[in-house]
Amino acid sequence: MKKFSKVAALAAFLSAGVSAGALHAQTAEVLHWWTSGSEQAALAEVRKVFEASGGEWVDTPIAGGGNARAAAVNRMLGGDPAAVFQFSIGQQLRELADQGLLANVDKIASEEHWDDKLPPLIVKAAKYDGDYIAAPINIHGENWMFYNKAALEKAGVDVPKSWDDFVAAAKKLKDAGVTPIGLGGQPWQERIMFNSVLLGVAGREFYAKLYSTLDDDLLDSDTMRKVFETFAALKPFVDEGSPGRNWNEATNMVIKGDAAFQFMGDWAKGEIIAAGIEPGTTVGCSFAPAIDTAYIMTVDAFAFSAMDGEEATPAQIKMAHVMLEPDVQIAFNKKKGSIPARLDVPADSFDICAQTAIKTLQDKKTHLVSTGLFGVPSAVSGAIDDSISNFWNSTDMSPAEGQAQFHQAISNAK
Ligand code: BGC
């Protein structure tokens, strides 16, 4: 890998006529999975500022979060790491730090007082052994429900406040010829919908306890049975094209009115904005039906591969600095659909759904973490996604069997 980068730097030196050392120092390969229109537009805001401050950005987009993360890790293990790679903060990123694969950016973070600018939950999850191992750029919420207002009107239904209401509305939508749920049938998207049902039926305390303890009694409980029954009741409301569909195609169905609802993180809102729609107008947003208010957070960040040791390289440090710039956090998040990770940037220019997110998060009791990358170890996260997907896609598994299978999968993985 070293040989390769030396040759590449020399080639660039010869063509650009600048010092190879200086060029290498400012060049960062950025590996990420932001390939949809809104994701690319948002990331371009970071790139613009990085380049304007003398950085050279080598873009490595890889479609699909799972694929991109696997590629980032494999390249680190193979000795050819991308300097900067997209990840989310939390347990799984710390697993990479455990293996000694990451550089830390603690020096710039303490110079720039990140501890005072980021919410405590993010500070904690972005650190390993007291050092920052990633630059957090946003807060996404996963328990959103986006809906096409004209489709709801066509079927004469209101925005549902409970899952029973939802099922009643979905029947009417189906009768009116509208696909009730635009679902991207991939395990992680099915899990996002499942976790919204879990939160909605069982409440925020149950959700937090379940995933922080993975307790057998909770997994076995009647409450959990009700969650599986409710989730199963949604099966008739997706269309035949669902299996394998990408999340942004499902969002597009809602934008066009081909589907009424999508249960998805607010990156879907990024696509709505990219389609020229002001969120809350023709496409509305609210939290998925629930018995109390909560926000299932996932925090996008960029982490730094250990290149020559634990210390970050100048290009990595530059990137960390740029990611936390107030103007970058504003420009990026307005396109991405998320809200800034920094608490001190003015958010009054953000859309109505973002305002709801910001207001909700003021109450700490609403703070929940995603089982994607944030809140559980990777083995448990994989077991959750797989067992939910198995249940969702099975034609003959009962809710009781689905629950038992979920319990077993988690017990095996923890
Ligand atoms: C990320 C989002 C991204 C979405 C779909 C999630 O894991 O947190 O930023 O838009 O995947 O690509």
PDB file of C-alpha atoms in Angstrom, residues 58-186:
ATOM      1  CA  VAL A  58     -10.541  11.366  -3.795  1.00  0.00           C
ATOM      2  CA  ASP A  59     -14.117  10.135  -3.889  1.00  0.00           C
ATOM      3  CA  THR A  60     -14.923   6.439  -3.385  1.00  0.00           C
ATOM      4  CA  PRO A  61     -18.700   5.952  -3.357  1.00  0.00           C
ATOM      5  CA  ILE A  62     -19.975   2.413  -2.741  1.00  0.00           C
ATOM      6  CA  ALA A  63     -23.731   1.862  -2.945  1.00  0.00           C
ATOM      7  CA  GLY A  64     -25.323   0.305   0.143  1.00  0.00           C
ATOM      8  CA  GLY A  65     -24.240   0.962   3.717  1.00  0.00           C
ATOM      9  CA  GLY A  66     -23.356  -2.678   4.396  1.00  0.00           C
ATOM     10  CA  ASN A  67     -21.209  -2.913   1.268  1.00  0.00           C
ATOM     11  CA  ALA A  68     -19.406   0.347   1.971  1.00  0.00           C
ATOM     12  CA  ARG A  69     -18.666  -0.545   5.562  1.00  0.00           C
ATOM     13  CA  ALA A  70     -17.396  -3.980   4.588  1.00  0.00           C
ATOM     14  CA  ALA A  71     -15.151  -2.404   1.953  1.00  0.00           C
ATOM     15  CA  ALA A  72     -13.766   0.136   4.433  1.00  0.00           C
ATOM     16  CA  VAL A  73     -12.945  -2.594   6.952  1.00  0.00           C
ATOM     17  CA  ASN A  74     -11.505  -4.989   4.392  1.00  0.00           C
ATOM     18  CA  ARG A  75      -9.250  -2.289   3.044  1.00  0.00           C
ATOM     19  CA  MET A  76      -8.014  -1.488   6.530  1.00  0.00           C
ATOM     20  CA  LEU A  77      -7.345  -5.148   7.217  1.00  0.00           C
ATOM     21  CA  GLY A  78      -5.631  -5.529   3.855  1.00  0.00           C
ATOM     22  CA  GLY A  79      -3.259  -2.616   4.555  1.00  0.00           C
ATOM     23  CA  ASP A  80      -4.764  -0.300   1.935  1.00  0.00           C
ATOM     24  CA  PRO A  81      -7.124   1.875   3.971  1.00  0.00           C
ATOM     25  CA  ALA A  82      -9.154   4.824   2.721  1.00  0.00           C
ATOM     26  CA  ALA A  83      -8.042   7.741   4.887  1.00  0.00           C
ATOM     27  CA  VAL A  84     -11.595   8.804   5.694  1.00  0.00           C
ATOM     28  CA  PHE A  85     -14.651   6.582   5.739  1.00  0.00           C
ATOM     29  CA  GLN A  86     -18.296   7.081   6.525  1.00  0.00           C
ATOM     30  CA  PHE A  87     -19.650   5.314   9.576  1.00  0.00           C
ATOM     31  CA  SER A  88     -22.100   6.038  12.353  1.00  0.00           C
ATOM     32  CA  ILE A  89     -20.904   6.623  15.875  1.00  0.00           C
ATOM     33  CA  GLY A  90     -21.600   4.030  18.553  1.00  0.00           C
ATOM     34  CA  GLN A  91     -20.756   0.481  19.496  1.00  0.00           C
ATOM     35  CA  GLN A  92     -19.757  -0.791  16.086  1.00  0.00           C
ATOM     36  CA  LEU A  93     -17.276   1.983  15.451  1.00  0.00           C
ATOM     37  CA  ARG A  94     -15.728   1.255  18.823  1.00  0.00           C
ATOM     38  CA  GLU A  95     -15.317  -2.372  17.736  1.00  0.00           C
ATOM     39  CA  LEU A  96     -13.036  -1.101  14.955  1.00  0.00           C
ATOM     40  CA  ALA A  97     -11.086   0.979  17.453  1.00  0.00           C
ATOM     41  CA  ASP A  98     -10.743  -2.130  19.607  1.00  0.00           C
ATOM     42  CA  GLN A  99      -8.923  -3.754  16.733  1.00  0.00           C
ATOM     43  CA  GLY A 100      -6.525  -0.834  16.465  1.00  0.00           C
ATOM     44  CA  LEU A 101      -7.761   0.159  13.014  1.00  0.00           C
ATOM     45  CA  LEU A 102      -8.532   3.814  13.699  1.00  0.00           C
ATOM     46  CA  ALA A 103      -6.618   7.054  14.077  1.00  0.00           C
ATOM     47  CA  ASN A 104      -7.936   9.594  16.528  1.00  0.00           C
ATOM     48  CA  VAL A 105      -8.582  13.270  15.929  1.00  0.00           C
ATOM     49  CA  ASP A 106      -8.591  14.248  19.550  1.00  0.00           C
ATOM     50  CA  LYS A 107      -6.040  17.027  19.168  1.00  0.00           C
ATOM     51  CA  ILE A 108      -8.172  19.087  16.784  1.00  0.00           C
ATOM     52  CA  ALA A 109     -11.299  18.143  18.750  1.00  0.00           C
ATOM     53  CA  SER A 110      -9.900  19.531  21.973  1.00  0.00           C
ATOM     54  CA  GLU A 111      -8.476  22.616  20.253  1.00  0.00           C
ATOM     55  CA  GLU A 112     -11.919  23.284  18.827  1.00  0.00           C
ATOM     56  CA  HIS A 113     -13.823  22.342  22.010  1.00  0.00           C
ATOM     57  CA  TRP A 114     -16.031  19.638  20.521  1.00  0.00           C
ATOM     58  CA  ASP A 115     -17.003  18.530  24.031  1.00  0.00           C
ATOM     59  CA  ASP A 116     -18.826  21.828  24.526  1.00  0.00           C
ATOM     60  CA  LYS A 117     -20.408  21.947  21.088  1.00  0.00           C
ATOM     61  CA  LEU A 118     -21.861  18.441  20.758  1.00  0.00           C
ATOM     62  CA  PRO A 119     -24.590  16.872  22.897  1.00  0.00           C
ATOM     63  CA  PRO A 120     -23.195  14.604  25.689  1.00  0.00           C
ATOM     64  CA  LEU A 121     -24.650  11.458  24.136  1.00  0.00           C
ATOM     65  CA  ILE A 122     -22.770  12.149  20.899  1.00  0.00           C
ATOM     66  CA  VAL A 123     -19.566  13.102  22.704  1.00  0.00           C
ATOM     67  CA  LYS A 124     -19.627   9.754  24.496  1.00  0.00           C
ATOM     68  CA  ALA A 125     -20.434   7.678  21.427  1.00  0.00           C
ATOM     69  CA  ALA A 126     -17.815   9.367  19.230  1.00  0.00           C
ATOM     70  CA  LYS A 127     -14.968   8.618  21.620  1.00  0.00           C
ATOM     71  CA  TYR A 128     -12.846   5.604  22.386  1.00  0.00           C
ATOM     72  CA  ASP A 129     -10.631   5.604  25.466  1.00  0.00           C
ATOM     73  CA  GLY A 130     -11.382   9.276  25.913  1.00  0.00           C
ATOM     74  CA  ASP A 131     -10.297  10.244  22.374  1.00  0.00           C
ATOM     75  CA  TYR A 132     -12.507  11.271  19.460  1.00  0.00           C
ATOM     76  CA  ILE A 133     -12.392   8.617  16.764  1.00  0.00           C
ATOM     77  CA  ALA A 134     -14.905  10.241  14.420  1.00  0.00           C
ATOM     78  CA  ALA A 135     -16.250  13.609  13.345  1.00  0.00           C
ATOM     79  CA  PRO A 136     -20.060  13.609  13.820  1.00  0.00           C
ATOM     80  CA  ILE A 137     -21.897  15.584  11.184  1.00  0.00           C
ATOM     81  CA  ASN A 138     -25.606  15.159  11.941  1.00  0.00           C
ATOM     82  CA  ILE A 139     -28.452  13.535  13.805  1.00  0.00           C
ATOM     83  CA  HIS A 140     -30.908  11.462  11.810  1.00  0.00           C
ATOM     84  CA  GLY A 141     -34.137  10.064  13.220  1.00  0.00           C
ATOM     85  CA  GLU A 142     -35.297   6.620  12.130  1.00  0.00           C
ATOM     86  CA  ASN A 143     -38.889   6.593  13.380  1.00  0.00           C
ATOM     87  CA  TRP A 144     -40.357   8.980  10.835  1.00  0.00           C
ATOM     88  CA  MET A 145     -43.459   8.423   8.759  1.00  0.00           C
ATOM     89  CA  PHE A 146     -43.625  10.300   5.470  1.00  0.00           C
ATOM     90  CA  TYR A 147     -46.914  10.517   3.622  1.00  0.00           C
ATOM     91  CA  ASN A 148     -48.443  11.808   0.434  1.00  0.00           C
ATOM     92  CA  LYS A 149     -51.258  14.153   1.419  1.00  0.00           C
ATOM     93  CA  ALA A 150     -53.209  13.792  -1.824  1.00  0.00           C
ATOM     94  CA  ALA A 151     -53.183   9.992  -1.488  1.00  0.00           C
ATOM     95  CA  LEU A 152     -54.585  10.230   2.026  1.00  0.00           C
ATOM     96  CA  GLU A 153     -57.261  12.636   0.842  1.00  0.00           C
ATOM     97  CA  LYS A 154     -58.178  10.375  -2.043  1.00  0.00           C
ATOM     98  CA  ALA A 155     -58.922   7.554   0.404  1.00  0.00           C
ATOM     99  CA  GLY A 156     -60.498   9.873   2.979  1.00  0.00           C
ATOM    100  CA  VAL A 157     -58.080   9.037   5.771  1.00  0.00           C
ATOM    101  CA  ASP A 158     -56.286  11.136   8.374  1.00  0.00           C
ATOM    102  CA  VAL A 159     -52.701  10.795   9.527  1.00  0.00           C
ATOM    103  CA  PRO A 160     -52.887   7.796  11.896  1.00  0.00           C
ATOM    104  CA  LYS A 161     -51.997   8.237  15.545  1.00  0.00           C
ATOM    105  CA  SER A 162     -51.984   4.567  16.538  1.00  0.00           C
ATOM    106  CA  TRP A 163     -51.094   1.356  14.729  1.00  0.00           C
ATOM    107  CA  ASP A 164     -54.753   0.293  14.815  1.00  0.00           C
ATOM    108  CA  ASP A 165     -55.627   3.556  13.089  1.00  0.00           C
ATOM    109  CA  PHE A 166     -52.875   2.847  10.629  1.00  0.00           C
ATOM    110  CA  VAL A 167     -54.214  -0.561   9.676  1.00  0.00           C
ATOM    111  CA  ALA A 168     -57.729   0.876   9.234  1.00  0.00           C
ATOM    112  CA  ALA A 169     -56.338   3.658   7.022  1.00  0.00           C
ATOM    113  CA  ALA A 170     -54.224   1.208   5.033  1.00  0.00           C
ATOM    114  CA  LYS A 171     -57.315  -0.871   4.181  1.00  0.00           C
ATOM    115  CA  LYS A 172     -59.073   2.198   2.822  1.00  0.00           C
ATOM    116  CA  LEU A 173     -56.022   3.213   0.826  1.00  0.00           C
ATOM    117  CA  LYS A 174     -55.769  -0.238  -0.686  1.00  0.00           C
ATOM    118  CA  ASP A 175     -59.462  -0.118  -1.647  1.00  0.00           C
ATOM    119  CA  ALA A 176     -58.831   3.266  -3.257  1.00  0.00           C
ATOM    120  CA  GLY A 177     -56.062   1.723  -5.391  1.00  0.00           C
ATOM    121  CA  VAL A 178     -53.099   3.282  -3.572  1.00  0.00           C
ATOM    122  CA  THR A 179     -50.247   1.146  -2.218  1.00  0.00           C
ATOM    123  CA  PRO A 180     -50.451   1.906   1.508  1.00  0.00           C
ATOM    124  CA  ILE A 181     -46.753   1.407   2.327  1.00  0.00           C
ATOM    125  CA  GLY A 182     -43.849   2.113   0.001  1.00  0.00           C
ATOM    126  CA  LEU A 183     -41.326  -0.325   1.417  1.00  0.00           C
ATOM    127  CA  GLY A 184     -37.830  -1.008   0.278  1.00  0.00           C
ATOM    128  CA  GLY A 185     -37.621  -4.738   0.950  1.00  0.00           C
ATOM    129  CA  GLN A 186     -34.079  -4.943   2.289  1.00  0.00           C
TER     130      GLN A 186
END
